[in-house]
Amino acid sequence: MNFTIQKALLAVPDGYTTLDVQVVNGIITTIGENLDVIGTAINGENKLLLPGFFNAHTHSSEKWQRGIIPPLPLELWLAHLYDFAPLDTEQVYLSALGTAVETLLSGGTSVVDHLVLIPGQELETISTAVRAYQEIGIRAFIAPLIQDESLTAGMPEGKLLPNHESYFRSTAETLAIIEEAVIKFHRPEAGINILVAPTGIQLCTDALFTGCIELSERYNLCRHSHLLETKAQEKLAAEKYGCSGVEHLNRIGFLSKNTSLAHCVWLTDVDIQILAETKSTVVHNPLSNLRLGSGIAPILKYRQAGVNVTFGCDGASSNDSQDLLEAIKIGSILHNMTDFDYQSWITPRQAVGMASLGGAKGLNIDEQLGSLTVGKKADLVLYDLTNLSLLPRTDPIGLLVLGRPVNVVNSAWVNGKQIIADGKITTINVDELRKELFNRSQWETKVKSLTVAQIEPHYRQVMGLSPLS
């Protein structure tokens, strides 16, 4: 747990400098020149040291469907996903490990897993993800994905569909499961955090949201939810509440400095001001928004209004990747298209700050994590600046964010424990993980979703699209 990183490159306001960093009992204790070695000496020469990034929104178990779901908007994509969701805790375990490996190897030391629960095995699902994340050593924020309305309720006028059914589990039963999970598994000091995480206004009643608010206040938990990801959700909010989804969540008290909200694509200027006033965090998931045709979130407007923004990969079948550096790059340069005033465009250094300190703020732990600061926890990443994809030498952070870095993470620590050394995960056998993922899957080209076929005509009608021929 004690080590000294020697002669690493650190970013300073006017450029970079070479410094040593001492870590004792998982805490950064000293940053300076030519420090005495405490514990293990780590060679930081020609390496960039940054705080670990946050993969601030994903769904690990989607890994089993990546690359196979056809081009569909979210509402139909979800129907396809649900028809083929894994019902096996071993799959949950392996996909959580895989999500953690990909996140770590792209600079992330924390992951927010909006975890899909197996019906009837909810606590086993959570326990399995906890076991996986503890084994690999990533800092995990497990946000069990809960709802109390069935899938068709998530579309405008969806309750009018002839096959609309009530959700299979009551609101009270769902909240009881989450409370039990908090009591059993919420151990921040051990790197495992439980969040209250209603999936979103489209599939949750006010009773579920208010129940989550009560749990978060009783147990001091963060809150996480999807918000206004699609145009259909904007329409649905007006239908359900007679106002925007943001206004409604603010009225019932869900928004706060402890609240992070994934997507936030279809927000008004008034909505943005509400997020700023409530100190809520937006998690930008640019790749899934592009993949599902959801739209481009007005991230520059959020930043100009003072809203905290960070990045997520989103689930591995709406992005099909857990490469955090890719999400950071696209999430930065995408917005050069939305505002002609280049003075507001996101710089590589700003992007790094959003991915690290921004992620910590979204989970209300920015006093403990998110920057290279004496007294903060040692969630650290060393990048190899001699790697071909980071050469020739120019601006190291510019190369990392704007380039296409490949295998550039040399070392990583979570809470002072080394998880990556010489580019390799040290805590689990990744070759064995690859073998398991390969053997438990098969090559596929097309799978037919019956639910998509049932609800697609209604979706096209309410969204003003021409009928299917």
CSV table of N, CA and C in Angstrom, one decimal, residues 208-318:
chain,number,residue,atom,x,y,z
A,208,LEU,N,-42.1,5.3,-6.6
A,208,LEU,CA,-40.7,4.7,-6.6
A,208,LEU,C,-39.7,5.8,-6.4
A,209,PHE,N,-39.8,6.9,-7.1
A,209,PHE,CA,-38.9,8.0,-6.9
A,209,PHE,C,-38.8,8.5,-5.5
A,210,THR,N,-40.0,8.7,-4.9
A,210,THR,CA,-40.0,9.3,-3.5
A,210,THR,C,-39.5,8.2,-2.5
A,211,GLY,N,-39.7,6.9,-2.8
A,211,GLY,CA,-39.2,5.9,-2.0
A,211,GLY,C,-37.6,5.9,-2.0
A,212,CYS,N,-37.1,6.1,-3.2
A,212,CYS,CA,-35.7,6.2,-3.4
A,212,CYS,C,-35.1,7.4,-2.7
A,213,ILE,N,-35.8,8.5,-2.7
A,213,ILE,CA,-35.3,9.7,-2.0
A,213,ILE,C,-35.2,9.4,-0.5
A,214,GLU,N,-36.2,8.8,0.0
A,214,GLU,CA,-36.3,8.4,1.4
A,214,GLU,C,-35.1,7.5,1.8
A,215,LEU,N,-34.8,6.5,1.0
A,215,LEU,CA,-33.7,5.6,1.2
A,215,LEU,C,-32.4,6.3,1.2
A,216,SER,N,-32.3,7.2,0.2
A,216,SER,CA,-31.0,7.9,0.0
A,216,SER,C,-30.7,8.8,1.2
A,217,GLU,N,-31.8,9.4,1.8
A,217,GLU,CA,-31.6,10.3,2.9
A,217,GLU,C,-31.3,9.5,4.2
A,218,ARG,N,-32.0,8.3,4.3
A,218,ARG,CA,-31.8,7.5,5.5
A,218,ARG,C,-30.4,6.9,5.6
A,219,TYR,N,-29.9,6.5,4.4
A,219,TYR,CA,-28.6,5.8,4.4
A,219,TYR,C,-27.5,6.6,3.8
A,220,ASN,N,-27.7,7.9,3.5
A,220,ASN,CA,-26.7,8.8,2.9
A,220,ASN,C,-26.2,8.2,1.6
A,221,LEU,N,-27.1,7.9,0.7
A,221,LEU,CA,-26.7,7.3,-0.6
A,221,LEU,C,-26.8,8.3,-1.7
A,222,CYS,N,-26.0,8.1,-2.8
A,222,CYS,CA,-26.2,8.9,-4.0
A,222,CYS,C,-27.4,8.4,-4.8
A,223,ARG,N,-27.9,9.2,-5.7
A,223,ARG,CA,-29.0,8.9,-6.6
A,223,ARG,C,-28.5,8.9,-8.0
A,224,HIS,N,-29.1,8.0,-8.8
A,224,HIS,CA,-28.7,7.9,-10.2
A,224,HIS,C,-29.9,7.5,-11.0
A,225,SER,N,-30.0,8.1,-12.2
A,225,SER,CA,-31.2,7.8,-13.1
A,225,SER,C,-30.9,8.2,-14.5
A,226,HIS,N,-31.6,7.6,-15.5
A,226,HIS,CA,-31.6,8.2,-16.8
A,226,HIS,C,-32.5,9.4,-16.8
A,227,LEU,N,-32.3,10.3,-17.7
A,227,LEU,CA,-33.2,11.5,-17.8
A,227,LEU,C,-33.2,12.0,-19.2
A,228,LEU,N,-34.4,12.0,-19.8
A,228,LEU,CA,-34.7,12.6,-21.1
A,228,LEU,C,-33.7,12.3,-22.1
A,229,GLU,N,-33.5,11.0,-22.3
A,229,GLU,CA,-32.5,10.5,-23.3
A,229,GLU,C,-33.0,10.7,-24.7
A,230,THR,N,-34.3,10.6,-24.9
A,230,THR,CA,-34.9,10.6,-26.3
A,230,THR,C,-36.0,11.6,-26.4
A,231,LYS,N,-36.3,11.8,-27.7
A,231,LYS,CA,-37.5,12.7,-28.0
A,231,LYS,C,-38.8,12.1,-27.5
A,232,ALA,N,-38.9,10.8,-27.6
A,232,ALA,CA,-40.1,10.1,-27.1
A,232,ALA,C,-40.2,10.3,-25.6
A,233,GLN,N,-39.1,10.3,-24.8
A,233,GLN,CA,-39.2,10.6,-23.4
A,233,GLN,C,-39.7,12.0,-23.1
A,234,GLU,N,-39.2,13.0,-23.9
A,234,GLU,CA,-39.7,14.3,-23.8
A,234,GLU,C,-41.2,14.4,-24.0
A,235,LYS,N,-41.7,13.7,-25.0
A,235,LYS,CA,-43.2,13.7,-25.3
A,235,LYS,C,-43.9,13.0,-24.1
A,236,LEU,N,-43.3,11.9,-23.6
A,236,LEU,CA,-44.0,11.2,-22.5
A,236,LEU,C,-44.0,12.0,-21.2
A,237,ALA,N,-43.0,12.8,-20.9
A,237,ALA,CA,-43.0,13.6,-19.7
A,237,ALA,C,-44.2,14.7,-19.8
A,238,ALA,N,-44.3,15.3,-21.0
A,238,ALA,CA,-45.4,16.2,-21.1
A,238,ALA,C,-46.8,15.5,-20.9
A,239,GLU,N,-46.9,14.3,-21.4
A,239,GLU,CA,-48.1,13.5,-21.3
A,239,GLU,C,-48.4,13.1,-19.9
A,240,LYS,N,-47.3,12.7,-19.1
A,240,LYS,CA,-47.5,12.3,-17.7
A,240,LYS,C,-47.7,13.4,-16.7
A,241,TYR,N,-46.9,14.5,-16.9
A,241,TYR,CA,-46.8,15.5,-15.9
A,241,TYR,C,-47.3,16.9,-16.3
A,242,GLY,N,-47.5,17.1,-17.6
A,242,GLY,CA,-47.8,18.5,-18.1
A,242,GLY,C,-46.7,19.5,-17.9
A,243,CYS,N,-45.5,19.0,-17.7
A,243,CYS,CA,-44.3,19.8,-17.7
A,243,CYS,C,-43.1,19.0,-18.1
A,244,SER,N,-41.9,19.6,-18.0
A,244,SER,CA,-40.7,18.8,-18.4
A,244,SER,C,-40.4,17.8,-17.3
A,245,GLY,N,-39.7,16.7,-17.7
A,245,GLY,CA,-39.2,15.8,-16.7
A,245,GLY,C,-38.3,16.3,-15.6
A,246,VAL,N,-37.5,17.3,-16.0
A,246,VAL,CA,-36.7,18.0,-15.0
A,246,VAL,C,-37.5,18.7,-14.0
A,247,GLU,N,-38.4,19.5,-14.5
A,247,GLU,CA,-39.3,20.3,-13.6
A,247,GLU,C,-40.0,19.3,-12.6
A,248,HIS,N,-40.5,18.2,-13.1
A,248,HIS,CA,-41.2,17.2,-12.2
A,248,HIS,C,-40.2,16.6,-11.2
A,249,LEU,N,-39.1,16.2,-11.6
A,249,LEU,CA,-38.1,15.6,-10.6
A,249,LEU,C,-37.7,16.6,-9.6
A,250,ASN,N,-37.6,17.9,-10.0
A,250,ASN,CA,-37.3,18.9,-9.0
A,250,ASN,C,-38.4,19.1,-8.0
A,251,ARG,N,-39.7,19.1,-8.5
A,251,ARG,CA,-40.8,19.3,-7.6
A,251,ARG,C,-40.9,18.2,-6.5
A,252,ILE,N,-40.5,16.9,-6.9
A,252,ILE,CA,-40.7,15.8,-5.9
A,252,ILE,C,-39.4,15.7,-5.1
A,253,GLY,N,-38.3,16.5,-5.4
A,253,GLY,CA,-37.1,16.5,-4.6
A,253,GLY,C,-36.1,15.5,-4.9
A,254,PHE,N,-36.1,15.0,-6.2
A,254,PHE,CA,-35.1,14.0,-6.5
A,254,PHE,C,-33.7,14.6,-6.9
A,255,LEU,N,-33.7,15.9,-7.4
A,255,LEU,CA,-32.5,16.5,-7.8
A,255,LEU,C,-31.7,17.1,-6.6
A,256,SER,N,-30.4,16.8,-6.6
A,256,SER,CA,-29.5,17.3,-5.6
A,256,SER,C,-28.1,17.2,-5.9
A,257,LYS,N,-27.1,17.6,-5.1
A,257,LYS,CA,-25.7,17.5,-5.3
A,257,LYS,C,-25.3,16.0,-5.3
A,258,ASN,N,-26.2,15.1,-4.7
A,258,ASN,CA,-25.9,13.7,-4.7
A,258,ASN,C,-26.5,12.9,-5.9
A,259,THR,N,-27.1,13.7,-6.8
A,259,THR,CA,-27.8,13.1,-8.0
A,259,THR,C,-27.0,13.2,-9.3
A,260,SER,N,-26.8,12.1,-9.9
A,260,SER,CA,-26.2,12.1,-11.3
A,260,SER,C,-27.3,11.5,-12.3
A,261,LEU,N,-27.3,12.1,-13.4
A,261,LEU,CA,-28.3,11.9,-14.4
A,261,LEU,C,-27.7,11.6,-15.8
A,262,ALA,N,-28.0,10.4,-16.2
A,262,ALA,CA,-27.4,9.9,-17.5
A,262,ALA,C,-28.2,10.5,-18.7
A,263,HIS,N,-27.4,11.0,-19.7
A,263,HIS,CA,-27.9,11.5,-21.0
A,263,HIS,C,-28.3,12.9,-21.0
A,264,CYS,N,-29.5,13.3,-20.5
A,264,CYS,CA,-30.0,14.7,-20.5
A,264,CYS,C,-29.8,15.3,-21.9
A,265,VAL,N,-30.4,14.6,-22.9
A,265,VAL,CA,-30.3,15.1,-24.3
A,265,VAL,C,-31.4,16.2,-24.6
A,266,TRP,N,-32.6,16.0,-24.1
A,266,TRP,CA,-33.7,16.8,-24.5
A,266,TRP,C,-34.2,17.7,-23.4
A,267,LEU,N,-33.3,18.7,-23.1
A,267,LEU,CA,-33.6,19.6,-22.0
A,267,LEU,C,-33.7,21.0,-22.5
A,268,THR,N,-34.5,21.8,-21.9
A,268,THR,CA,-34.7,23.2,-22.2
A,268,THR,C,-33.7,24.1,-21.4
A,269,ASP,N,-33.6,25.4,-21.8
A,269,ASP,CA,-32.8,26.3,-21.0
A,269,ASP,C,-33.2,26.4,-19.6
A,270,VAL,N,-34.6,26.3,-19.4
A,270,VAL,CA,-35.1,26.4,-18.0
A,270,VAL,C,-34.7,25.1,-17.2
A,271,ASP,N,-34.7,24.0,-17.9
A,271,ASP,CA,-34.3,22.7,-17.3
A,271,ASP,C,-32.8,22.8,-16.9
A,272,ILE,N,-32.0,23.4,-17.8
A,272,ILE,CA,-30.6,23.5,-17.5
A,272,ILE,C,-30.3,24.3,-16.2
A,273,GLN,N,-31.1,25.4,-16.1
A,273,GLN,CA,-30.9,26.2,-15.0
A,273,GLN,C,-31.3,25.5,-13.7
A,274,ILE,N,-32.3,24.7,-13.8
A,274,ILE,CA,-32.7,23.9,-12.6
A,274,ILE,C,-31.6,22.9,-12.2
A,275,LEU,N,-31.0,22.3,-13.2
A,275,LEU,CA,-29.8,21.4,-12.8
A,275,LEU,C,-28.7,22.2,-12.2
A,276,ALA,N,-28.4,23.4,-12.7
A,276,ALA,CA,-27.4,24.2,-12.1
A,276,ALA,C,-27.7,24.5,-10.6
A,277,GLU,N,-29.0,25.0,-10.4
A,277,GLU,CA,-29.4,25.4,-9.1
A,277,GLU,C,-29.4,24.2,-8.1
A,278,THR,N,-29.7,23.0,-8.5
A,278,THR,CA,-29.8,21.9,-7.6
A,278,THR,C,-28.4,21.2,-7.5
A,279,LYS,N,-27.4,21.6,-8.3
A,279,LYS,CA,-26.1,21.1,-8.3
A,279,LYS,C,-26.1,19.6,-8.7
A,280,SER,N,-27.1,19.2,-9.6
A,280,SER,CA,-27.1,17.9,-10.1
A,280,SER,C,-26.0,17.7,-11.2
A,281,THR,N,-25.6,16.5,-11.4
A,281,THR,CA,-24.6,16.2,-12.4
A,281,THR,C,-25.1,15.5,-13.6
A,282,VAL,N,-24.7,15.9,-14.8
A,282,VAL,CA,-25.0,15.2,-16.0
A,282,VAL,C,-23.9,14.3,-16.4
A,283,VAL,N,-24.3,13.0,-16.7
A,283,VAL,CA,-23.3,12.0,-17.2
A,283,VAL,C,-23.6,12.0,-18.7
A,284,HIS,N,-22.5,12.4,-19.5
A,284,HIS,CA,-22.6,12.4,-20.9
A,284,HIS,C,-22.2,11.1,-21.5
A,285,ASN,N,-23.1,10.5,-22.3
A,285,ASN,CA,-22.9,9.2,-23.0
A,285,ASN,C,-22.9,9.4,-24.5
A,286,PRO,N,-22.0,10.0,-25.1
A,286,PRO,CA,-22.1,10.4,-26.5
A,286,PRO,C,-22.2,9.2,-27.4
A,287,LEU,N,-21.5,8.1,-27.2
A,287,LEU,CA,-21.5,7.0,-28.1
A,287,LEU,C,-22.9,6.3,-28.2
A,288,SER,N,-23.5,6.1,-27.1
A,288,SER,CA,-24.8,5.4,-27.1
A,288,SER,C,-25.9,6.4,-27.7
A,289,ASN,N,-25.7,7.7,-27.4
A,289,ASN,CA,-26.7,8.7,-28.0
A,289,ASN,C,-26.6,8.6,-29.5
A,290,LEU,N,-25.4,8.5,-30.0
A,290,LEU,CA,-25.2,8.4,-31.5
A,290,LEU,C,-25.7,7.1,-32.0
A,291,ARG,N,-25.3,6.0,-31.3
A,291,ARG,CA,-25.7,4.6,-31.8
A,291,ARG,C,-27.2,4.5,-31.8
A,292,LEU,N,-27.9,5.1,-30.9
A,292,LEU,CA,-29.4,4.9,-30.8
A,292,LEU,C,-30.1,6.1,-31.5
A,293,GLY,N,-29.4,7.0,-32.0
A,293,GLY,CA,-30.0,8.2,-32.7
A,293,GLY,C,-30.8,9.1,-31.7
A,294,SER,N,-30.3,9.1,-30.4
A,294,SER,CA,-31.1,9.8,-29.4
A,294,SER,C,-30.9,11.3,-29.5
A,295,GLY,N,-29.8,11.8,-30.1
A,295,GLY,CA,-29.6,13.2,-30.2
A,295,GLY,C,-28.2,13.6,-29.6
A,296,ILE,N,-27.9,14.9,-29.6
A,296,ILE,CA,-26.6,15.4,-29.1
A,296,ILE,C,-27.0,16.2,-27.9
A,297,ALA,N,-26.5,15.8,-26.7
A,297,ALA,CA,-26.8,16.5,-25.5
A,297,ALA,C,-26.1,17.9,-25.5
A,298,PRO,N,-26.8,19.0,-25.0
A,298,PRO,CA,-26.2,20.3,-25.1
A,298,PRO,C,-25.2,20.5,-24.0
A,299,ILE,N,-24.1,19.8,-24.1
A,299,ILE,CA,-23.1,19.8,-23.1
A,299,ILE,C,-22.4,21.2,-22.9
A,300,LEU,N,-22.2,21.9,-24.0
A,300,LEU,CA,-21.6,23.2,-23.8
A,300,LEU,C,-22.5,24.2,-23.1
A,301,LYS,N,-23.8,24.1,-23.3
A,301,LYS,CA,-24.7,24.9,-22.5
A,301,LYS,C,-24.7,24.5,-21.0
A,302,TYR,N,-24.6,23.2,-20.7
A,302,TYR,CA,-24.5,22.8,-19.3
A,302,TYR,C,-23.3,23.4,-18.7
A,303,ARG,N,-22.1,23.3,-19.4
A,303,ARG,CA,-20.9,23.8,-18.8
A,303,ARG,C,-21.0,25.3,-18.6
A,304,GLN,N,-21.5,26.0,-19.6
A,304,GLN,CA,-21.7,27.5,-19.4
A,304,GLN,C,-22.6,27.9,-18.3
A,305,ALA,N,-23.5,27.0,-18.0
A,305,ALA,CA,-24.5,27.3,-16.9
A,305,ALA,C,-23.9,26.9,-15.5
A,306,GLY,N,-22.8,26.3,-15.5
A,306,GLY,CA,-22.2,25.8,-14.3
A,306,GLY,C,-22.6,24.4,-13.8
A,307,VAL,N,-23.2,23.7,-14.7
A,307,VAL,CA,-23.6,22.3,-14.4
A,307,VAL,C,-22.4,21.4,-14.5
A,308,ASN,N,-22.2,20.5,-13.5
A,308,ASN,CA,-21.1,19.6,-13.5
A,308,ASN,C,-21.4,18.5,-14.5
A,309,VAL,N,-20.4,18.2,-15.4
A,309,VAL,CA,-20.6,17.2,-16.4
A,309,VAL,C,-19.4,16.2,-16.4
A,310,THR,N,-19.8,14.9,-16.5
A,310,THR,CA,-18.8,13.9,-16.6
A,310,THR,C,-19.1,12.9,-17.7
A,311,PHE,N,-18.4,11.8,-17.9
A,311,PHE,CA,-18.5,10.9,-19.0
A,311,PHE,C,-18.9,9.5,-18.6
A,312,GLY,N,-19.7,8.8,-19.4
A,312,GLY,CA,-19.9,7.4,-19.2
A,312,GLY,C,-19.8,6.7,-20.6
A,313,CYS,N,-19.5,5.4,-20.5
A,313,CYS,CA,-19.5,4.6,-21.7
A,313,CYS,C,-21.0,4.2,-22.1
A,314,ASP,N,-21.8,4.1,-21.1
A,314,ASP,CA,-23.1,3.4,-21.2
A,314,ASP,C,-23.0,1.9,-21.5
A,315,GLY,N,-24.1,1.2,-21.6
A,315,GLY,CA,-24.0,-0.2,-21.6
A,315,GLY,C,-23.4,-0.7,-22.9
A,316,ALA,N,-22.8,-1.9,-22.8
A,316,ALA,CA,-22.0,-2.5,-23.8
A,316,ALA,C,-22.8,-3.0,-25.0
A,317,SER,N,-24.1,-2.8,-25.1
A,317,SER,CA,-24.8,-3.1,-26.4
A,317,SER,C,-25.5,-1.8,-26.9
A,318,SER,N,-25.3,-0.7,-26.2
A,318,SER,CA,-25.8,0.6,-26.8
A,318,SER,C,-24.6,1.4,-27.3
